[in-house]
mmCIF file with all atom_site columns, C-alpha atoms in Angstrom:
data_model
loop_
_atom_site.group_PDB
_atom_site.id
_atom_site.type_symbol
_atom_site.label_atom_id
_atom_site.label_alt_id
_atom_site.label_comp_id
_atom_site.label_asym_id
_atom_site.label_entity_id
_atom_site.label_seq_id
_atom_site.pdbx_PDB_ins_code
_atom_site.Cartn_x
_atom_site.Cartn_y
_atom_site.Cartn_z
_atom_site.occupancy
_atom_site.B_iso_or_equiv
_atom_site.pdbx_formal_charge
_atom_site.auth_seq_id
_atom_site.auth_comp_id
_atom_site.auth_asym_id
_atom_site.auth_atom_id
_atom_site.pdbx_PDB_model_num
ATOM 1   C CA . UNK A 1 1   ? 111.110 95.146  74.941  1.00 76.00 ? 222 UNK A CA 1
ATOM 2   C CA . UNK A 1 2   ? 107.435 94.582  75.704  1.00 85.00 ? 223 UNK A CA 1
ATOM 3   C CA . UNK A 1 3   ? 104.711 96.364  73.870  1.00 89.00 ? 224 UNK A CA 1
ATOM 4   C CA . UNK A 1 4   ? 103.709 97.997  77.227  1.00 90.00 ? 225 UNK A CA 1
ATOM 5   C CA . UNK A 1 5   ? 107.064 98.887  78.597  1.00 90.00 ? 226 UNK A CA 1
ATOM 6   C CA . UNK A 1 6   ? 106.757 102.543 78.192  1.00 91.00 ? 227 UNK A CA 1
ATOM 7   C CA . UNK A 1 7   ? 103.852 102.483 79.933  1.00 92.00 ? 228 UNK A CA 1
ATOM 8   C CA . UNK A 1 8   ? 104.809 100.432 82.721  1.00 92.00 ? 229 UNK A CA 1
ATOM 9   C CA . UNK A 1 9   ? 107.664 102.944 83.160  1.00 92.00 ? 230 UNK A CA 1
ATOM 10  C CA . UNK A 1 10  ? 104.734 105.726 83.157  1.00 92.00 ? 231 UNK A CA 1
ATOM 11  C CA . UNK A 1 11  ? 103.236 104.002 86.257  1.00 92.00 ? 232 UNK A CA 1
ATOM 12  C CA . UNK A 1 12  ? 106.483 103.558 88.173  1.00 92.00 ? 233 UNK A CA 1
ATOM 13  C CA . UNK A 1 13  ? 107.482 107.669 88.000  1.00 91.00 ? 234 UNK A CA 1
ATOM 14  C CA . UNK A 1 14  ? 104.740 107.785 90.356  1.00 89.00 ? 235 UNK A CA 1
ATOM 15  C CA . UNK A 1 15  ? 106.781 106.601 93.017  1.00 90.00 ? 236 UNK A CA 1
ATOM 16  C CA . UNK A 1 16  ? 109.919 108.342 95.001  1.00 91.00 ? 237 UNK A CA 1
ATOM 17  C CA . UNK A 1 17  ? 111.788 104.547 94.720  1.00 91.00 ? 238 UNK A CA 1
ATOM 18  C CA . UNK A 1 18  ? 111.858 104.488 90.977  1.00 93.00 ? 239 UNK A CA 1
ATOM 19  C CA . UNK A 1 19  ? 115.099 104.443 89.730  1.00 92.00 ? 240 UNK A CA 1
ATOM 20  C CA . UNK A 1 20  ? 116.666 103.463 86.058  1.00 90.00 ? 241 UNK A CA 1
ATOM 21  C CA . UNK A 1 21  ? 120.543 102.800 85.944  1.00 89.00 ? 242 UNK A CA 1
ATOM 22  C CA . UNK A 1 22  ? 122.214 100.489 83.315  1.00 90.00 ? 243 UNK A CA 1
ATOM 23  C CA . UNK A 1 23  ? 119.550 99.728  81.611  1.00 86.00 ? 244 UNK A CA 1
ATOM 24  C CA . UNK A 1 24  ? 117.885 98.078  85.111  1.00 87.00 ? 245 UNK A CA 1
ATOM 25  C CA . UNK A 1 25  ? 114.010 99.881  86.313  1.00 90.00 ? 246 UNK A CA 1
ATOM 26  C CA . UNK A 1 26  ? 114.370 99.336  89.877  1.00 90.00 ? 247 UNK A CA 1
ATOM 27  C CA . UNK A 1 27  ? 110.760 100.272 91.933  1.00 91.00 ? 248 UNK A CA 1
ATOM 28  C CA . UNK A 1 28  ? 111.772 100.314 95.497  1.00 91.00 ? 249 UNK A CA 1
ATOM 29  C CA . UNK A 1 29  ? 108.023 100.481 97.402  1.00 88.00 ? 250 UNK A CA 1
ATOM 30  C CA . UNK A 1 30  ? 107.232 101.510 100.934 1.00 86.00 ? 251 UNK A CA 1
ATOM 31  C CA . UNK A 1 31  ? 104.583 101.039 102.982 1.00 82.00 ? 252 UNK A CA 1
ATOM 32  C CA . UNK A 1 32  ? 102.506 104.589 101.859 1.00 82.00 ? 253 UNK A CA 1
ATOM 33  C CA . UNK A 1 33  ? 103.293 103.139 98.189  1.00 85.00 ? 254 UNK A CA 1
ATOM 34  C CA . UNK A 1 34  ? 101.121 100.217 98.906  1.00 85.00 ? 255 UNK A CA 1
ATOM 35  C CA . UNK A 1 35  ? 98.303  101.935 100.461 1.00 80.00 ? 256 UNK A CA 1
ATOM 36  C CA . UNK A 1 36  ? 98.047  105.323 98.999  1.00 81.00 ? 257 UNK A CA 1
ATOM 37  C CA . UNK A 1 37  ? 99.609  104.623 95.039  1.00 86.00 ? 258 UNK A CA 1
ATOM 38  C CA . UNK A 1 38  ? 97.761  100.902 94.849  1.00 88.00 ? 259 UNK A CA 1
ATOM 39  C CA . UNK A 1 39  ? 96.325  101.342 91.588  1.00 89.00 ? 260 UNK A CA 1
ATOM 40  C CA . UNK A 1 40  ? 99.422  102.101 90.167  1.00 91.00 ? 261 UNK A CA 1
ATOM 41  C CA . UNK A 1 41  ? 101.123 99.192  92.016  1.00 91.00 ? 262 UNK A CA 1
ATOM 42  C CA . UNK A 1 42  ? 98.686  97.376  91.003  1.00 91.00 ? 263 UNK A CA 1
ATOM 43  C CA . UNK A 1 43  ? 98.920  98.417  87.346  1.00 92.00 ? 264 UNK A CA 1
ATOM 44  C CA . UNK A 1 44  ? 102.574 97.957  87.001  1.00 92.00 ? 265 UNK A CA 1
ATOM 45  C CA . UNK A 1 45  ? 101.932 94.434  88.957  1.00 92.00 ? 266 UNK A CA 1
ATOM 46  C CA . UNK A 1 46  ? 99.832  93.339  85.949  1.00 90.00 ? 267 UNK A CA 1
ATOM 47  C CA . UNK A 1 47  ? 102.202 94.799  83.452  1.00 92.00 ? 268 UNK A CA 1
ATOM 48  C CA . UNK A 1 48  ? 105.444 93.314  84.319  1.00 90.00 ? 269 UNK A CA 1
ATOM 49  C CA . UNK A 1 49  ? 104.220 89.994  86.034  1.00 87.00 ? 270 UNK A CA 1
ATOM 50  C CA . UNK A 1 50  ? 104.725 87.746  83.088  1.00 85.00 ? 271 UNK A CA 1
ATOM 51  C CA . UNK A 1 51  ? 108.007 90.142  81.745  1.00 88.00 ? 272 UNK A CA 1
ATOM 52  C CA . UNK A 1 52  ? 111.220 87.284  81.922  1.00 84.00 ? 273 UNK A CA 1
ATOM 53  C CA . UNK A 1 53  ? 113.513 89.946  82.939  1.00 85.00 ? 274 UNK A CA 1
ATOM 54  C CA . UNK A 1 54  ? 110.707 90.823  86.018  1.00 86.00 ? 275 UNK A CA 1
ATOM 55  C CA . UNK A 1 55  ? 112.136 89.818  89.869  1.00 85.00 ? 276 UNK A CA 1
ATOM 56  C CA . UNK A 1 56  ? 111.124 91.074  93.193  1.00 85.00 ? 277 UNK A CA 1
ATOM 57  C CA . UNK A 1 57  ? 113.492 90.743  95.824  1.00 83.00 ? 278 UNK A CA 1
ATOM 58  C CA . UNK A 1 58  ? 112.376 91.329  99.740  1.00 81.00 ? 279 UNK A CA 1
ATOM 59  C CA . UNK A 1 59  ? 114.217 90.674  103.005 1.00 81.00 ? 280 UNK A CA 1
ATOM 60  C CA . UNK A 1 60  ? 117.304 89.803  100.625 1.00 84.00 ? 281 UNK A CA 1
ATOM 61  C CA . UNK A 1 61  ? 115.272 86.901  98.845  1.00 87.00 ? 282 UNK A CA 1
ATOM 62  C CA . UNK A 1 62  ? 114.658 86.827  95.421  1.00 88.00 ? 283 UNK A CA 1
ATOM 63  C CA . UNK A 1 63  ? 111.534 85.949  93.825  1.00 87.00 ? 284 UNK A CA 1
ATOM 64  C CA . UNK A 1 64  ? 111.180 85.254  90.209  1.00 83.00 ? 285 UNK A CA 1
ATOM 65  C CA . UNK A 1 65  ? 108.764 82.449  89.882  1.00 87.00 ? 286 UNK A CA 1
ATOM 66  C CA . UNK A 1 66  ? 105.330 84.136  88.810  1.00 87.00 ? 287 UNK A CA 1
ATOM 67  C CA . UNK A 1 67  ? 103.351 81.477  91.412  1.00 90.00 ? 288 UNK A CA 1
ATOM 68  C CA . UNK A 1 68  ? 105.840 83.549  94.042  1.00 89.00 ? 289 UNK A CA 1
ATOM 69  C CA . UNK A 1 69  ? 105.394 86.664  92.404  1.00 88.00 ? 290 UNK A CA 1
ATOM 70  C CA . UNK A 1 70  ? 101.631 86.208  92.643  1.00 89.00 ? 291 UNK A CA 1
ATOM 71  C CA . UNK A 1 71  ? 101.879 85.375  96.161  1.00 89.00 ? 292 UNK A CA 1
ATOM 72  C CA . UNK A 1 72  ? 103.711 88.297  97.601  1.00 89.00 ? 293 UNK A CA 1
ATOM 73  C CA . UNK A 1 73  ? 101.304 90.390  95.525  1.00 90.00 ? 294 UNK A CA 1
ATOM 74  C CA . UNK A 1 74  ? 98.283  88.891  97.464  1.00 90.00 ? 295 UNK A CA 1
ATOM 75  C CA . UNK A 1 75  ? 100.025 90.065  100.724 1.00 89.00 ? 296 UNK A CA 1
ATOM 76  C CA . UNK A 1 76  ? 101.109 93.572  99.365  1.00 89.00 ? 297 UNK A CA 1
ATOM 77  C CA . UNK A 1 77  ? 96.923  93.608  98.664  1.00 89.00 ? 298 UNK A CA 1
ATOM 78  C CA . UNK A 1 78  ? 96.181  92.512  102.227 1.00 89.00 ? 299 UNK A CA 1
ATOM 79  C CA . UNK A 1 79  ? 97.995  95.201  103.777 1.00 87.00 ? 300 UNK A CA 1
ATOM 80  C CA . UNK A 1 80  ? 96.407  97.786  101.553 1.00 86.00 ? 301 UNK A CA 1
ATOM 81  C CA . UNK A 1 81  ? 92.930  96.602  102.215 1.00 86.00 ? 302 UNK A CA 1
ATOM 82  C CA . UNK A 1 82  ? 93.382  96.522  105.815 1.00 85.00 ? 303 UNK A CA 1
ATOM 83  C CA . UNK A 1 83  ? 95.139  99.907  105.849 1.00 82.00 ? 304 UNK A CA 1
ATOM 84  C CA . UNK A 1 84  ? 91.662  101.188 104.087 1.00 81.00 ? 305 UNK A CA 1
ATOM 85  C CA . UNK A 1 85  ? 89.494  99.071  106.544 1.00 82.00 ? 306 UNK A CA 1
ATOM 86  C CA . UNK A 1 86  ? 91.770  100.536 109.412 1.00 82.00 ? 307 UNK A CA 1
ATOM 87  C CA . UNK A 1 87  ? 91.372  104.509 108.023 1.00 79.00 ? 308 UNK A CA 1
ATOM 88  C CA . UNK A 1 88  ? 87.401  103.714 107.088 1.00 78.00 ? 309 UNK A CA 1
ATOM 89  C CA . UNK A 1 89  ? 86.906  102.613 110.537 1.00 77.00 ? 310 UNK A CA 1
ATOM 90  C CA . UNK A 1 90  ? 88.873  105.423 112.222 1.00 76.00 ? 311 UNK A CA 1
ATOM 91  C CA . UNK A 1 91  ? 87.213  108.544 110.319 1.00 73.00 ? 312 UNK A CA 1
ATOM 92  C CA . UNK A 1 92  ? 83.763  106.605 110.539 1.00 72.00 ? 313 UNK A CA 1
ATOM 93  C CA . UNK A 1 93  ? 84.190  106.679 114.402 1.00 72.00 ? 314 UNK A CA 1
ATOM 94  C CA . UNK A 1 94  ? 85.118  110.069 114.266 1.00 68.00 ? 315 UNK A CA 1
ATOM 95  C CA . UNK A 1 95  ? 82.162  110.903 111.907 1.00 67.00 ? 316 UNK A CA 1
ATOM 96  C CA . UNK A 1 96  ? 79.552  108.193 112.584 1.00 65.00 ? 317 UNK A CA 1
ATOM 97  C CA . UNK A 1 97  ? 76.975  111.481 113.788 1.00 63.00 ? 318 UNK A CA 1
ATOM 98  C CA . UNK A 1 98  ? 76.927  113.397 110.747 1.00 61.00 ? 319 UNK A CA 1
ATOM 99  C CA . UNK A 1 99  ? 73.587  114.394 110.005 1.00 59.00 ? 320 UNK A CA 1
ATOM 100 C CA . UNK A 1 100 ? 73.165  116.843 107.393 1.00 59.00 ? 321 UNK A CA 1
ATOM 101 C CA . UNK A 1 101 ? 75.049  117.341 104.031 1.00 62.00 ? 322 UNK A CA 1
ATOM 102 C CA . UNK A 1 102 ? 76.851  119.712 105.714 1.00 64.00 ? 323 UNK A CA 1
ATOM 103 C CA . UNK A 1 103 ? 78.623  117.710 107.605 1.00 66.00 ? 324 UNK A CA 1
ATOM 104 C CA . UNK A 1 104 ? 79.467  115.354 104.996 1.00 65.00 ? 325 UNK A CA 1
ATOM 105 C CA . UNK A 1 105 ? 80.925  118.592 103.149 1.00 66.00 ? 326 UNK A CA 1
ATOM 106 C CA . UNK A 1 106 ? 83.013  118.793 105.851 1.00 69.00 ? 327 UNK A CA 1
ATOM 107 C CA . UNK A 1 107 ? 84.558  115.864 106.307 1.00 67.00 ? 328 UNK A CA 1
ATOM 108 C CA . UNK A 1 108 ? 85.305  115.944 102.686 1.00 66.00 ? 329 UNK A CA 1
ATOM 109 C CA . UNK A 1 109 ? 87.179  118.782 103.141 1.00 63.00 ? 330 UNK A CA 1
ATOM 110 C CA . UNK A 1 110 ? 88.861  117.252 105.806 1.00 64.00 ? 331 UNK A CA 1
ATOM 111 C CA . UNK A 1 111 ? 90.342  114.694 103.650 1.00 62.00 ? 332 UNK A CA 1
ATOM 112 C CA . UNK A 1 112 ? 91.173  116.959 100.760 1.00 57.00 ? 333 UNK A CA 1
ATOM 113 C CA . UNK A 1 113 ? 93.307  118.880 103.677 1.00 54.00 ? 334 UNK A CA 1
ATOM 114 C CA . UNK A 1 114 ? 95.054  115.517 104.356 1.00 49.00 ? 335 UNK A CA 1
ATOM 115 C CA . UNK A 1 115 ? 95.863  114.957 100.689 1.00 43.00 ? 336 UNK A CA 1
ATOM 116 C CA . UNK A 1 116 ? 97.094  118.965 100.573 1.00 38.00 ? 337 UNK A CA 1
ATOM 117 C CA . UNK A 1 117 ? 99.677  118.883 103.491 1.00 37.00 ? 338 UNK A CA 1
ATOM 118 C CA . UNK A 1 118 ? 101.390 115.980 102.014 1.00 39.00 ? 339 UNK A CA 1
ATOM 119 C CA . UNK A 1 119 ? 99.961  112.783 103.006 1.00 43.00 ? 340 UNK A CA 1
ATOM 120 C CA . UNK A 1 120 ? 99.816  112.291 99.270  1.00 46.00 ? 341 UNK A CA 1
ATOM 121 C CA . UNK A 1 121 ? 96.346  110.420 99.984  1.00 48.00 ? 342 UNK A CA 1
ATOM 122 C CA . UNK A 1 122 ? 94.907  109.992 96.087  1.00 53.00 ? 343 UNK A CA 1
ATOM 123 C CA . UNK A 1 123 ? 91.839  111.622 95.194  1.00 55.00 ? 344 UNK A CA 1
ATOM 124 C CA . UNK A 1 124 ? 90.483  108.352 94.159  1.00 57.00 ? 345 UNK A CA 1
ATOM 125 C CA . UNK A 1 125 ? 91.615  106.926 97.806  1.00 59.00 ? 346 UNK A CA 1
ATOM 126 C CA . UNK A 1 126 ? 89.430  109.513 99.895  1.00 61.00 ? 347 UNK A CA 1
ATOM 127 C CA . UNK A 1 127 ? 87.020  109.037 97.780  1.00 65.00 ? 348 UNK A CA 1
ATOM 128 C CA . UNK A 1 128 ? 86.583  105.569 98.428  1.00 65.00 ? 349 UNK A CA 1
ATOM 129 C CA . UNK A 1 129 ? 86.533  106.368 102.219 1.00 66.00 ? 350 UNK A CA 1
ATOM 130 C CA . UNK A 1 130 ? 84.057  108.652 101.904 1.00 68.00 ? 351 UNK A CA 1
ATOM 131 C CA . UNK A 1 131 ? 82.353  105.598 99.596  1.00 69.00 ? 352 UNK A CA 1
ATOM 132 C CA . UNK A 1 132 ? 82.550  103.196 102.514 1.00 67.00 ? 353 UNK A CA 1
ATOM 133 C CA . UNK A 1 133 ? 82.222  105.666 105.285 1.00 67.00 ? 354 UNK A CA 1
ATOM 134 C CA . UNK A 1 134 ? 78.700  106.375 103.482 1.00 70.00 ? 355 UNK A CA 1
ATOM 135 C CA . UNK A 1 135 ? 78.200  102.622 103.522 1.00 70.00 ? 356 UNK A CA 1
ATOM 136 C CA . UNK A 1 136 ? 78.686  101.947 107.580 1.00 67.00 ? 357 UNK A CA 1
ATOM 137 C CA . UNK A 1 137 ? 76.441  105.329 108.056 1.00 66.00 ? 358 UNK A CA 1
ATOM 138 C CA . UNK A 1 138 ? 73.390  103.510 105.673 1.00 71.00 ? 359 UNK A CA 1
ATOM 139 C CA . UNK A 1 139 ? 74.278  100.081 107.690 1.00 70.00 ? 360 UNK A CA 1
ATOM 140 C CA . UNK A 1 140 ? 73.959  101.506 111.015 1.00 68.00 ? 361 UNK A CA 1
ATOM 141 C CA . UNK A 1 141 ? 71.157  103.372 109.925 1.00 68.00 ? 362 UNK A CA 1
ATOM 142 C CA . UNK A 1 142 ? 69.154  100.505 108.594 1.00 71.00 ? 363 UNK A CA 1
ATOM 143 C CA . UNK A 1 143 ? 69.584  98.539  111.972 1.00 65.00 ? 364 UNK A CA 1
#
């Protein structure tokens, strides 16, 4: 077993489609995996990549070169960064008039609600909404 094996199997009990039977760690990933539990996706991705004993499988299909491996990972990314662009965009439309600090409280504490009620957003997620929500505020600001 790898060096890092234990902690690859740290990073996968973060997700509800972790399973471990016969000796086989099975991470079964939805769509919420991908964009709200990236960085551990990610960090398992990076872990496991060059492992022999590492396949993904989708639509039936297995994939065990790393070349394919790498590939499907690029497209997991791509829906995660337009599932961030997507919520940014939303909640900045919603928000673009906040004026004081105040405001910007609030909307905080807006997305802390959504991460309470079970969304299961990651504190590290709103905040980088909040991070680019800032961002397209300064932008249209500055034009």
């Amino acid at each position: 077993k790898s060096k890092n094996y234990t902690e690859a199997l740290r990073y996968c009990k973060h997700f509800k489609g972790y399973t471990h039977n016969n000796g086989i760690n099975m991470l079964e990933i939805s769509r919420n995996d991908i964009c709200y539990r990236w960085e551990y996706l990610n960090l398992i991705f990076q872990t496991v990549l060059n492992w022999k004993s590492t396949v993904l499988e989708y639509d039936n299909q297995v994939i065990e070169t790393n070349e394919d491996k790498r590939h499907i990972f690029y497209h997991l990314q791509q829906i995660h960064t337009e599932n961030i662009n997507m919520l940014s965009n939303k909640l900045y439309m919603e928000y673009r008039n906040f004026q004081s600090p105040k405001d910007i409280y609030d909307m905080n504490m807006q997305l802390n609600n959504i991460h309470c009620i079970g969304a299961e957003i990651e504190a590290d997620y709103t905040d980088a909404l909040l991070d680019h929500i800032s961002k397209m505020k300064k932008d249209d600001d500055d034009n």
